[in-house]
Tab-separated table of C-alpha atoms and ligand atoms in Angstrom:
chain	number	residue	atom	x	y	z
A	1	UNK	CA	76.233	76.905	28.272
A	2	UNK	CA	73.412	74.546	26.786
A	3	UNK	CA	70.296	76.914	24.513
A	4	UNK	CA	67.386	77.561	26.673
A	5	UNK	CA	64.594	75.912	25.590
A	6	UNK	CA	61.021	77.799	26.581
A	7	UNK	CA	58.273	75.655	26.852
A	8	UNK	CA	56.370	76.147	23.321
A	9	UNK	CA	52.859	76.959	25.917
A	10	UNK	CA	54.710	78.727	28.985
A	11	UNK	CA	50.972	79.052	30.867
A	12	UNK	CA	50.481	75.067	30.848
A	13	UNK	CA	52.038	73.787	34.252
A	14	UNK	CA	54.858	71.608	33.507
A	15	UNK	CA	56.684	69.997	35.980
A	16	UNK	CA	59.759	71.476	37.278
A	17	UNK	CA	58.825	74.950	35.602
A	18	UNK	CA	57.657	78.521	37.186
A	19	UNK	CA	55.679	79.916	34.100
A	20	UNK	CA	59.120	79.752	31.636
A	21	UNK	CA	61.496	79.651	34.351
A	22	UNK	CA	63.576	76.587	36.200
A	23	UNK	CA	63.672	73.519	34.216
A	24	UNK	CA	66.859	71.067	33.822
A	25	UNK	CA	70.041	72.497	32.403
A	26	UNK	CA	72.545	69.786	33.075
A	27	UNK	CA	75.207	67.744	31.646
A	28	UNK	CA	73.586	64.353	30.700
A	29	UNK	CA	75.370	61.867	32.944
A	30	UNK	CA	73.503	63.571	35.660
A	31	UNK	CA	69.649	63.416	34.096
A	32	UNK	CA	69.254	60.432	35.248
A	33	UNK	CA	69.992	61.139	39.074
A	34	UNK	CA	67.995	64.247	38.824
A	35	UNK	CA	64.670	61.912	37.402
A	36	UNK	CA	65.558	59.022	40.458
A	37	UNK	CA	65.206	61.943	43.148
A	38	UNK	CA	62.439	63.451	41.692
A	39	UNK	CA	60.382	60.071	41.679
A	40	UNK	CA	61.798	59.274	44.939
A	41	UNK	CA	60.733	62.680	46.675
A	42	UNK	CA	57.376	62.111	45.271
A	43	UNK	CA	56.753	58.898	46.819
A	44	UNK	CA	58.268	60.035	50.335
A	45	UNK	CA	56.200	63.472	50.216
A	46	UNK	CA	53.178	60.818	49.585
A	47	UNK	CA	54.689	58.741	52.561
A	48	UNK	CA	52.868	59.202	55.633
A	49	UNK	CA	55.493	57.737	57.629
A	50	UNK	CA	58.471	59.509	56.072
A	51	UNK	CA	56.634	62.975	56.770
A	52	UNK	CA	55.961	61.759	60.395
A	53	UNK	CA	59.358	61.184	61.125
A	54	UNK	CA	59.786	64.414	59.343
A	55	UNK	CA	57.628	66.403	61.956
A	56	UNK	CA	59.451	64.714	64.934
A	57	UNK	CA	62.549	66.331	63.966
A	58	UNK	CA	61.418	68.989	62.775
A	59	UNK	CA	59.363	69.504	66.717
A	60	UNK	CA	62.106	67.542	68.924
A	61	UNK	CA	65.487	68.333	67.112
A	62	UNK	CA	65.297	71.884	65.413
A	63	UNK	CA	62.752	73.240	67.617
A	64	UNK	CA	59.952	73.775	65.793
A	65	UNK	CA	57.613	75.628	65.802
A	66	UNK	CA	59.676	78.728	65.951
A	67	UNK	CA	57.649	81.751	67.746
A	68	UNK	CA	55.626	84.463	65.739
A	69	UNK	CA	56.720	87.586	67.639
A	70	UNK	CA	55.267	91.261	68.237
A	71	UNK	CA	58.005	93.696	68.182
A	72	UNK	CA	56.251	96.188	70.520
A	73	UNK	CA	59.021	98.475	71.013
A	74	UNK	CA	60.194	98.664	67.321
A	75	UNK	CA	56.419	99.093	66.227
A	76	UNK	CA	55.906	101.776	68.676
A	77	UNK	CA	59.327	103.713	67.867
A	78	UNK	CA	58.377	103.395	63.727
A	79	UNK	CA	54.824	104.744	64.703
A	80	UNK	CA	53.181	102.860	61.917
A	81	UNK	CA	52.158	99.431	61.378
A	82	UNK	CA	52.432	96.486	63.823
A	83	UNK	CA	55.557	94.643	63.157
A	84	UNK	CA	56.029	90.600	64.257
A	85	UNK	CA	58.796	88.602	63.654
A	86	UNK	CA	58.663	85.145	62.532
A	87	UNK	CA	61.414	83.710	64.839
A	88	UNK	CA	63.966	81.010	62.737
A	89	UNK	CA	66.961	82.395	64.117
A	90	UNK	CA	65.992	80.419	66.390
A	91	UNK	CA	66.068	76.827	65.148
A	92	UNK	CA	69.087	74.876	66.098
A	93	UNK	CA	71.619	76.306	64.514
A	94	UNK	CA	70.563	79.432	63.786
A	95	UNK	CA	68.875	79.709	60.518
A	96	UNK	CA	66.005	78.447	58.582
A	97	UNK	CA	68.777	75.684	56.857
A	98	UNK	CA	67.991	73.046	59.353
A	99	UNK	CA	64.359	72.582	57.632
A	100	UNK	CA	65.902	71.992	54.431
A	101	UNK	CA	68.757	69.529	55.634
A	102	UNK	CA	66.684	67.724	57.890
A	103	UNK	CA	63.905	66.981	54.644
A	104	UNK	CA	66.871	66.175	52.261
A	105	UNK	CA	68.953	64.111	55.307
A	106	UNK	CA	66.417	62.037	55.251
A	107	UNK	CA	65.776	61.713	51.823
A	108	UNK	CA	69.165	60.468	51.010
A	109	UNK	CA	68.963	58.126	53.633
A	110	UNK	CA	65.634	56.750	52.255
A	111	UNK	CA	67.664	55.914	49.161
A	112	UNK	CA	70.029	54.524	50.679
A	113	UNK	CA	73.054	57.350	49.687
A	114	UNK	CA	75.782	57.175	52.526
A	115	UNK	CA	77.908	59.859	51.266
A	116	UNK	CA	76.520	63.706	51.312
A	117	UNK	CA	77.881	66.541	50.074
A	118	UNK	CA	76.872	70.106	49.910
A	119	UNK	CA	78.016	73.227	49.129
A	120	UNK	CA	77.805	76.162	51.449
A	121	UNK	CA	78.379	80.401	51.420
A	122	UNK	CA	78.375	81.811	54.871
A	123	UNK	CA	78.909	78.058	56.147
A	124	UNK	CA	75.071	78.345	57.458
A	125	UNK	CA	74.309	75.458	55.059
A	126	UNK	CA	77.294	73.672	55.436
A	127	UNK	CA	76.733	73.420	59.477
A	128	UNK	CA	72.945	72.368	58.654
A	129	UNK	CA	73.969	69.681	56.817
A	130	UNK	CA	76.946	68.932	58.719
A	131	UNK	CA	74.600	68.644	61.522
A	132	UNK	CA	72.140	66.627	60.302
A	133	UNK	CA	74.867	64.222	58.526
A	134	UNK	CA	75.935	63.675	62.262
A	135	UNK	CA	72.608	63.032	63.547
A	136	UNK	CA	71.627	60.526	60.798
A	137	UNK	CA	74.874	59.162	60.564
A	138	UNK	CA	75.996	59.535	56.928
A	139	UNK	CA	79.473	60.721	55.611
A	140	UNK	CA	79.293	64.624	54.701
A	141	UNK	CA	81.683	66.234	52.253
A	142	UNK	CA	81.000	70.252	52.124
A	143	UNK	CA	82.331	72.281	49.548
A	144	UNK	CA	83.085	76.208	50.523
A	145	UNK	CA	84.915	78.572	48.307
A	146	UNK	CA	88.422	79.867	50.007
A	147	UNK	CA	87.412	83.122	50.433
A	148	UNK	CA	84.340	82.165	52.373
A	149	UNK	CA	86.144	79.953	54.739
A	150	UNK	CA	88.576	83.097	55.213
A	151	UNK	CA	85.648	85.690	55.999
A	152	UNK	CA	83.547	82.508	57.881
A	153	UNK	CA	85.841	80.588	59.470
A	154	UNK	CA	83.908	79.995	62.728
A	155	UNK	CA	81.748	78.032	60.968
A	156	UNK	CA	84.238	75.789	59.310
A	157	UNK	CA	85.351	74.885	62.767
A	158	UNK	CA	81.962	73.918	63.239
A	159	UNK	CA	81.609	71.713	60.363
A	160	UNK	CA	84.920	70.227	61.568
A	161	UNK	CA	83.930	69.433	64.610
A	162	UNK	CA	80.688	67.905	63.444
A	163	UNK	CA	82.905	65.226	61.280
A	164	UNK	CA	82.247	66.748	57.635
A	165	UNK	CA	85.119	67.443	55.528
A	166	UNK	CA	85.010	70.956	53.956
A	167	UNK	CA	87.019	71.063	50.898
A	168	UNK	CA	88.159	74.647	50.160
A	169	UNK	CA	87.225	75.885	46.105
A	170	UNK	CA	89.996	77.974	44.459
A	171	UNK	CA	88.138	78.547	41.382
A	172	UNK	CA	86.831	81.787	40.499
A	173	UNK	CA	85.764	84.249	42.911
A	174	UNK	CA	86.242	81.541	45.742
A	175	UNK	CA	82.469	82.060	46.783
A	176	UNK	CA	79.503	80.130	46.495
A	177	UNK	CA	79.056	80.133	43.117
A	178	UNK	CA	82.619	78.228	42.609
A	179	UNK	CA	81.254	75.774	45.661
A	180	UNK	CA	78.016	75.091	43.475
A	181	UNK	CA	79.985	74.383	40.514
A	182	UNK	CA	82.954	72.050	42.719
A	183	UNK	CA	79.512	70.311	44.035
A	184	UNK	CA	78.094	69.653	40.535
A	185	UNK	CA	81.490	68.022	39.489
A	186	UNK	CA	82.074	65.852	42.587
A	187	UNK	CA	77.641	64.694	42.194
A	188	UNK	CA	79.102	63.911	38.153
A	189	UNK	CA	81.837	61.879	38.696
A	190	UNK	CA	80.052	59.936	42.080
A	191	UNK	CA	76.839	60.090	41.184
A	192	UNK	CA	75.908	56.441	42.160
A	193	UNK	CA	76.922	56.815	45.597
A	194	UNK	CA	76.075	60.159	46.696
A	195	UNK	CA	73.178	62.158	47.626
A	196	UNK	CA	73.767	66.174	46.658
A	197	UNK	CA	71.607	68.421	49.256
A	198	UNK	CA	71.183	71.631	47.832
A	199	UNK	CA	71.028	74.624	49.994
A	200	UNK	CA	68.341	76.958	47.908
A	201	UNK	CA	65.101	77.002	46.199
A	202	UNK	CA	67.942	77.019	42.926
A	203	UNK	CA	69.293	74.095	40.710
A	204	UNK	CA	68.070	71.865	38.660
A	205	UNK	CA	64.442	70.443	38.693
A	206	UNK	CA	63.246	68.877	41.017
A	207	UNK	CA	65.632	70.998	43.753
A	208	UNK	CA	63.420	73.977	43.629
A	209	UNK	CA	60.302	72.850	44.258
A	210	UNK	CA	61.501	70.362	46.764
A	211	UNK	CA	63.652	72.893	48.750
A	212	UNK	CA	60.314	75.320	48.581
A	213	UNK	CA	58.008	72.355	50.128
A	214	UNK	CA	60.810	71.351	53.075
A	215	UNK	CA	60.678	75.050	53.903
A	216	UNK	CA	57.116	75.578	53.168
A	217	UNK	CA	56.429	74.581	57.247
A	218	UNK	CA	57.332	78.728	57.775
A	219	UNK	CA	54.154	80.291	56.108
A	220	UNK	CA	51.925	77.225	57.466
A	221	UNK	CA	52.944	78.321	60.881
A	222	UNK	CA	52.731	82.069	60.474
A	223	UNK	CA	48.785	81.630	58.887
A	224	UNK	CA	47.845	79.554	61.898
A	225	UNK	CA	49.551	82.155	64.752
A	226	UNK	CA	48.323	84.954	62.989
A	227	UNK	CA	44.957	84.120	62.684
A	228	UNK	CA	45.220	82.918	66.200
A	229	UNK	CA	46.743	86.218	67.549
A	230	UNK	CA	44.958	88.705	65.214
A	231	UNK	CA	42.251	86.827	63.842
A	232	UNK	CA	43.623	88.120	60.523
A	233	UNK	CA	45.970	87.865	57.109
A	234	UNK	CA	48.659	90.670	57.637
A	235	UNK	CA	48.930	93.567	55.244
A	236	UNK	CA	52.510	92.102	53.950
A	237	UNK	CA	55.571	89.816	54.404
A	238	UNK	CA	59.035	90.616	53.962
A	239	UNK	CA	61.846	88.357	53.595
A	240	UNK	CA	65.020	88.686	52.150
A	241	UNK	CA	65.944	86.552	48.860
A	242	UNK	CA	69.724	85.295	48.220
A	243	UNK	CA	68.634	81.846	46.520
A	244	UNK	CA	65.133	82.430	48.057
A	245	UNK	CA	64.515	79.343	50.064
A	246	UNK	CA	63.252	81.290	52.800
A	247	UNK	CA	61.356	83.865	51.357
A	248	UNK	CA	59.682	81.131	49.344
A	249	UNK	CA	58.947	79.198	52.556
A	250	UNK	CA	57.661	82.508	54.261
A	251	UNK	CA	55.444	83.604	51.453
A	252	UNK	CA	54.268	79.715	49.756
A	253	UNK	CA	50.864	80.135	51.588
A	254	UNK	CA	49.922	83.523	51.070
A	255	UNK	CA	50.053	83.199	47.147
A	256	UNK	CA	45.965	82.877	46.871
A	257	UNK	CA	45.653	85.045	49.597
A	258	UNK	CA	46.004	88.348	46.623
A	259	UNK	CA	45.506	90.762	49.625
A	260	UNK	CA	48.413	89.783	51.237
A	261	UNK	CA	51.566	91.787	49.931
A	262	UNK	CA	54.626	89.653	49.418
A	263	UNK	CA	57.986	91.548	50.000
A	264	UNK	CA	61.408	89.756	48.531
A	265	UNK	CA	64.649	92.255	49.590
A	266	UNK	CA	67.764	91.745	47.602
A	267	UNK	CA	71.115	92.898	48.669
A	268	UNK	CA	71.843	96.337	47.121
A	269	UNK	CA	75.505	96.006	48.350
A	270	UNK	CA	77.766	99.246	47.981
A	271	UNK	CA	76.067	100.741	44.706
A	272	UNK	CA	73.885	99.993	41.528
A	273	UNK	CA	76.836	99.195	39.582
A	274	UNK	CA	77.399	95.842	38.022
A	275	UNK	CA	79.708	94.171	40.270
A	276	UNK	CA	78.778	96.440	43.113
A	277	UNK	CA	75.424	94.099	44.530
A	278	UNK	CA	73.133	91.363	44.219
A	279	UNK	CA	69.958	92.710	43.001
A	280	UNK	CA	69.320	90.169	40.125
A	281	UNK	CA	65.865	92.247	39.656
A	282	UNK	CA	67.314	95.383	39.109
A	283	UNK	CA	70.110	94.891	37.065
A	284	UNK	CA	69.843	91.154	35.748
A	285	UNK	CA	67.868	89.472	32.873
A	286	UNK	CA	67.264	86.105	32.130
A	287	UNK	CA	69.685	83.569	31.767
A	288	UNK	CA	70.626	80.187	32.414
A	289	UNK	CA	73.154	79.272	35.786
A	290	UNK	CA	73.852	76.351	37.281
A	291	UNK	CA	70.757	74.147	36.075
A	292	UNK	CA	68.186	76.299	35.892
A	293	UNK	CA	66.504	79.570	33.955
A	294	UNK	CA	66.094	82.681	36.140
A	295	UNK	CA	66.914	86.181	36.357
A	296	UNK	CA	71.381	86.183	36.316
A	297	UNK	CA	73.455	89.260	36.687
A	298	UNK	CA	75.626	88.864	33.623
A	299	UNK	CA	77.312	90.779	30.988
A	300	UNK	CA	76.006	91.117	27.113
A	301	UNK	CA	77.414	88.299	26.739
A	302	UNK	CA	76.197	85.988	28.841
A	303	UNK	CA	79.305	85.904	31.739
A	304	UNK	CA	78.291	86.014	35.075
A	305	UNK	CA	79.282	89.345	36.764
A	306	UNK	CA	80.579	89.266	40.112
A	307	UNK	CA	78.561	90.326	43.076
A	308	UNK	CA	78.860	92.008	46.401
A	309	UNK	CA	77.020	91.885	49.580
A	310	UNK	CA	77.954	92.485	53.090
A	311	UNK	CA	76.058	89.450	53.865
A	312	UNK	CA	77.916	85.997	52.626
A	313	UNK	CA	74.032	84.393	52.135
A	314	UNK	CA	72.134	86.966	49.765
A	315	UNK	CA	75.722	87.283	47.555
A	316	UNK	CA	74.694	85.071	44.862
A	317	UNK	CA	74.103	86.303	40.638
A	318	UNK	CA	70.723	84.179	39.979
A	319	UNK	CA	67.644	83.486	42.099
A	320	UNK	CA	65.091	80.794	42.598
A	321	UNK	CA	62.965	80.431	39.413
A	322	UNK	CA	59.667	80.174	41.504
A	323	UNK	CA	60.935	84.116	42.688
A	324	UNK	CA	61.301	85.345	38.533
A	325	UNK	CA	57.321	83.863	38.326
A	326	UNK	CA	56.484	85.601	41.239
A	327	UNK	CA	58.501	88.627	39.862
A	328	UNK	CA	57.143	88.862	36.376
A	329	UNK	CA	53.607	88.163	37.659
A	330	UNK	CA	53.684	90.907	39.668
A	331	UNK	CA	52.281	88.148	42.422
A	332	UNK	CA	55.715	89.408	44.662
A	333	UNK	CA	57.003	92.671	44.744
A	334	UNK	CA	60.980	92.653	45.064
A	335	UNK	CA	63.022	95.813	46.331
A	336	UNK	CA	66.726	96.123	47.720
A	337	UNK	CA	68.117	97.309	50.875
A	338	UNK	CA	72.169	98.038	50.724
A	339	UNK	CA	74.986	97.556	53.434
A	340	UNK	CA	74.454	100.403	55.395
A	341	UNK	CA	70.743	100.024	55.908
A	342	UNK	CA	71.414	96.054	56.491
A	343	UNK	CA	74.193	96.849	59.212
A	344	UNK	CA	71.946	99.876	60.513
A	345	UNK	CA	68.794	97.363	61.116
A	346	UNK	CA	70.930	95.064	62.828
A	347	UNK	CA	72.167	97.461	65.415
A	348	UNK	CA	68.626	98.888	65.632
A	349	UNK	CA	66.863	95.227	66.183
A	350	UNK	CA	69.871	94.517	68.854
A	351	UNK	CA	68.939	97.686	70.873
A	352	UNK	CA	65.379	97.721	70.780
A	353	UNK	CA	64.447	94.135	70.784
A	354	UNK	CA	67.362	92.242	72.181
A	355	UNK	CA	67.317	90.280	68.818
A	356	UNK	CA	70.845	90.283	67.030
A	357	UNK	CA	70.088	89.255	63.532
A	358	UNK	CA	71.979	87.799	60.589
A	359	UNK	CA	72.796	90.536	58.354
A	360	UNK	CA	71.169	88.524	55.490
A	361	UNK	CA	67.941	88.788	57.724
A	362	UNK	CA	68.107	92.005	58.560
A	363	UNK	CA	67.638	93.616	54.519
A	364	UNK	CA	64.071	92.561	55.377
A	365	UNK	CA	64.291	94.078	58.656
A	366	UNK	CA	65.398	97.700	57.085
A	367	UNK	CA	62.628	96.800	54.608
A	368	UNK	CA	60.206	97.039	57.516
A	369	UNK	CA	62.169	100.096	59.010
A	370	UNK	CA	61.582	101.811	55.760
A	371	UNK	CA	57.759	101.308	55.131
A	372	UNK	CA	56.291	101.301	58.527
A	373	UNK	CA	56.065	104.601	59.481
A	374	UNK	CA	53.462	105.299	56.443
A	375	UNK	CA	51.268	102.940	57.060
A	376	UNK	CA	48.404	102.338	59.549
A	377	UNK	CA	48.518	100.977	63.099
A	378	UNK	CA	46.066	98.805	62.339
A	379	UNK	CA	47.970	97.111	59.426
A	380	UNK	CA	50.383	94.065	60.416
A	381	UNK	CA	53.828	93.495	59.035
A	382	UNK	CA	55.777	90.091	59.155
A	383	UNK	CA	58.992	90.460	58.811
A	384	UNK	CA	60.804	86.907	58.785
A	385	UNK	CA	63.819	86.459	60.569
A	386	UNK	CA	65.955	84.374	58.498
A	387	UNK	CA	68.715	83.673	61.042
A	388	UNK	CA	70.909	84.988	63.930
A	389	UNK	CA	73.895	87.407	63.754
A	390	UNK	CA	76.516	85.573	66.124
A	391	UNK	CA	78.056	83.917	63.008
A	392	UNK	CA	78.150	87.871	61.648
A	393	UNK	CA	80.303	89.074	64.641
A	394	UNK	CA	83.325	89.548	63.020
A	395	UNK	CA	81.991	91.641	60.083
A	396	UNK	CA	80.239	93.926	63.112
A	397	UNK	CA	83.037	94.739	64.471
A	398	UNK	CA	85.019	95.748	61.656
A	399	UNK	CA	81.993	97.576	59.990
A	400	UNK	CA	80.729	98.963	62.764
A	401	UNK	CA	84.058	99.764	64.513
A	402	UNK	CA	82.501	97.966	67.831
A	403	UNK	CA	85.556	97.089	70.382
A	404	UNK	CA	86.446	96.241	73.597
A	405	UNK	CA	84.764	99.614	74.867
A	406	UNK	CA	81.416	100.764	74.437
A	407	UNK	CA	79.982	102.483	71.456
B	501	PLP	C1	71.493	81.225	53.650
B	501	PLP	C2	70.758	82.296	54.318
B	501	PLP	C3	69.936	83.202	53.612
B	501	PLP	C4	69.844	83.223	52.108
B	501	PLP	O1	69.330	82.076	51.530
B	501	PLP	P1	67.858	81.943	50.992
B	501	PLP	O2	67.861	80.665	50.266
B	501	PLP	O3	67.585	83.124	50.097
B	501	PLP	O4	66.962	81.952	52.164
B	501	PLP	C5	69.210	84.143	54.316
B	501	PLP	N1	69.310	84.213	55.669
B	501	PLP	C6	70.093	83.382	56.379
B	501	PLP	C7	70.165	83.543	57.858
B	501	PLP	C8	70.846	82.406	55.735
B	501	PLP	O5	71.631	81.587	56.446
């Protein structure tokens, strides 16, 4: 693991760091690469064509922009504050990813990279990426750890059928972290070729910051229906925080607004033992992973522990640097909710708004489920829904003993 080197004057902005946190913690061979994308995503952000072709995806192929919804029956059965839902789980297909993919797509095709790879978790990524490979028509190599493909494999028939190749990781725990680190290796060794589209505000600089502006399109929408519908900020948003690319997108342009709470919710898994969850604010410290300096769930010395979630997307050890600013800033506040309140919200959103979420999504829903009732009807809640449950099925029925009958 290379030293971590903190900026000698942490409050100076430097680029690529969150107060002391992100940077570039890579082997050499791949500095380079990492310095030819960031100068290339500055000149396409600066590119008025590049974002316009950007928008006309985003509007005619995803389906943006996704609805800002009142939950009237959930806010009137909590009895407190009014609750909307920012509405990704309904992009095409089915999470927030597609914002990401799309920006980075078309990025690598910009340079002029024909080969993609990526490495996915729940496969939500993976079938982003997949997807857009397909639309732009570039070669797509996804890397998914064995025991992901085994809990997810709907969505590696999906990435099949879209023409990537997913290339199963037997290292490790078989999860994403192993994918990340196949990923790296593969970008290493083909670096000339290949374009690497990262899946979270995580990695090496520039990643986060890029990944945070390709999602920031979530809180610009949510400011202009808000004001439209309530002619007001809202008293806080929640989102939940596995890398943090969509909390980071949900809560990017509320920062000045200091009124405006911002709510991260980590996955508090079975129990607050070490190995038991994914709460890298609770039980982690700082540390280096994969590229960049963060908050890491690790031992004393310096391993990475292994985590649990019930949700595939929120069980990662480290978190987006911009999130540990955020975090030590006190700017965002960041609480937990565990398995049982995640599979309880899910049920709960199902029956009383015909909305079946992902279960990574709904931690931010049980967030809301859990403050609401104190506060005032007059104070608004935005809870935003990260993705939709159907790739979750499975795990409902076993965890929630649904079958053929009804419950
Ligand atoms: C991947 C995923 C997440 C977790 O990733 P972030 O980068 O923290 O947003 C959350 N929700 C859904 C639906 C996902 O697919």
């Amino acid at each position: 693991m290379a030293s971590v080197i903190i900026p000698s004057n942490p409050s100076q902005p430097t680029a690529g760091r969150f107060g002391v946190y992100g940077g570039r913690y890579v082997p050499e061979t791949l500095m380079a690469a990492l310095s030819e994308l960031e100068q290339e995503y500055e000149r396409a952000k600066a590119d008025a064509t590049f974002q316009a072709e950007l928008d006309d995806l985003l509007h005619n192929f995803a389906g943006r922009p996704t609805a800002l919804y009142y939950a009237k029956r959930l806010t009137e059965q909590l009895g407190g504050a009014k609750i909307y839902l920012k509405r990704e789980d309904l992009l095409h297909t089915g999470a927030h990813k597609i914002n990401n993919s799309l920006g980075q797509g078309l990025l690598a095709k910009r340079m002029g990279k024909q080969r993609i790879i990526a490495e996915t978790g729940a496969g939500q990524h993976g079938v982003a990426t997949a997807t857009v490979c397909a639309l732009l028509g570039l070669d797509c190599v996804v890397y998914m750890g064995e025991e992901d493909m085994r809990r997810q494999e709907l969505n590696v028939l999906r990435m099949r059928l879209l023409g990537a190749e997913v290339r199963g990781v037997s290292s490790g725990s078989k999860t994403l972290k192993d994918a990340i680190n196949e990923a790296m290796r593969d970008w290493v060794t083909n670096v000339r070729t290949t374009y690497y589209v990262l899946g979270s505000a995580l990695g090496a600089h520039p990643y986060p910051t890029m990944v945070r502006d390709f999602h920031r399109v979530i809180s610009r929408e949510m400011k202009a229906q808000l004001l439209e519908k309530e002619g007001r900020l809202p008293t806080a948003i929640i989102a939940c925080v596995g890398g943090g690319s969509n909390a980071i997108g949900a809560f990017y342009e509320f920062i000045p607004d200091k009124n405006v709470r911002l709510i991260g919710v980590e996955a508090g898994g079975r129990s607050g033992e070490l190995g038991e969850h994914a709460m890298r604010f609770q039980g982690g410290s700082p540390g280096v992973l994969q590229g960049t300096f963060s908050y890491v769930l690790q031992d004393e010395q310096g391993q990475i522990a292994s985590t649990h979630s019930v949700s595939a997307g929120l069980d990662y050890a480290s978190i987006g640097p911009e999130h540990a600013m955020l975090h030590d800033t006190g700017r965002a506040e960041y609480t937990s909710a565990d398995d049982q309140a995640a599979l309880d919200a899910v049920v709960r959103l199902s029956r009383t708004e015909g909305i079946l979420p992902a279960l990574e999504s709904a931690h931010a829903v049980a967030e809301a489920i859990r403050i609401a009732p104190s506060m005032q009807k007059h104070e608004i809640l935005v809870v935003n829904l990260s993705g939709r449950g159907d790739k979750d099925m499975g795990i409902l029925a076993r965890e929630l003993k649904i079958q053929g009958s009804n419950a």
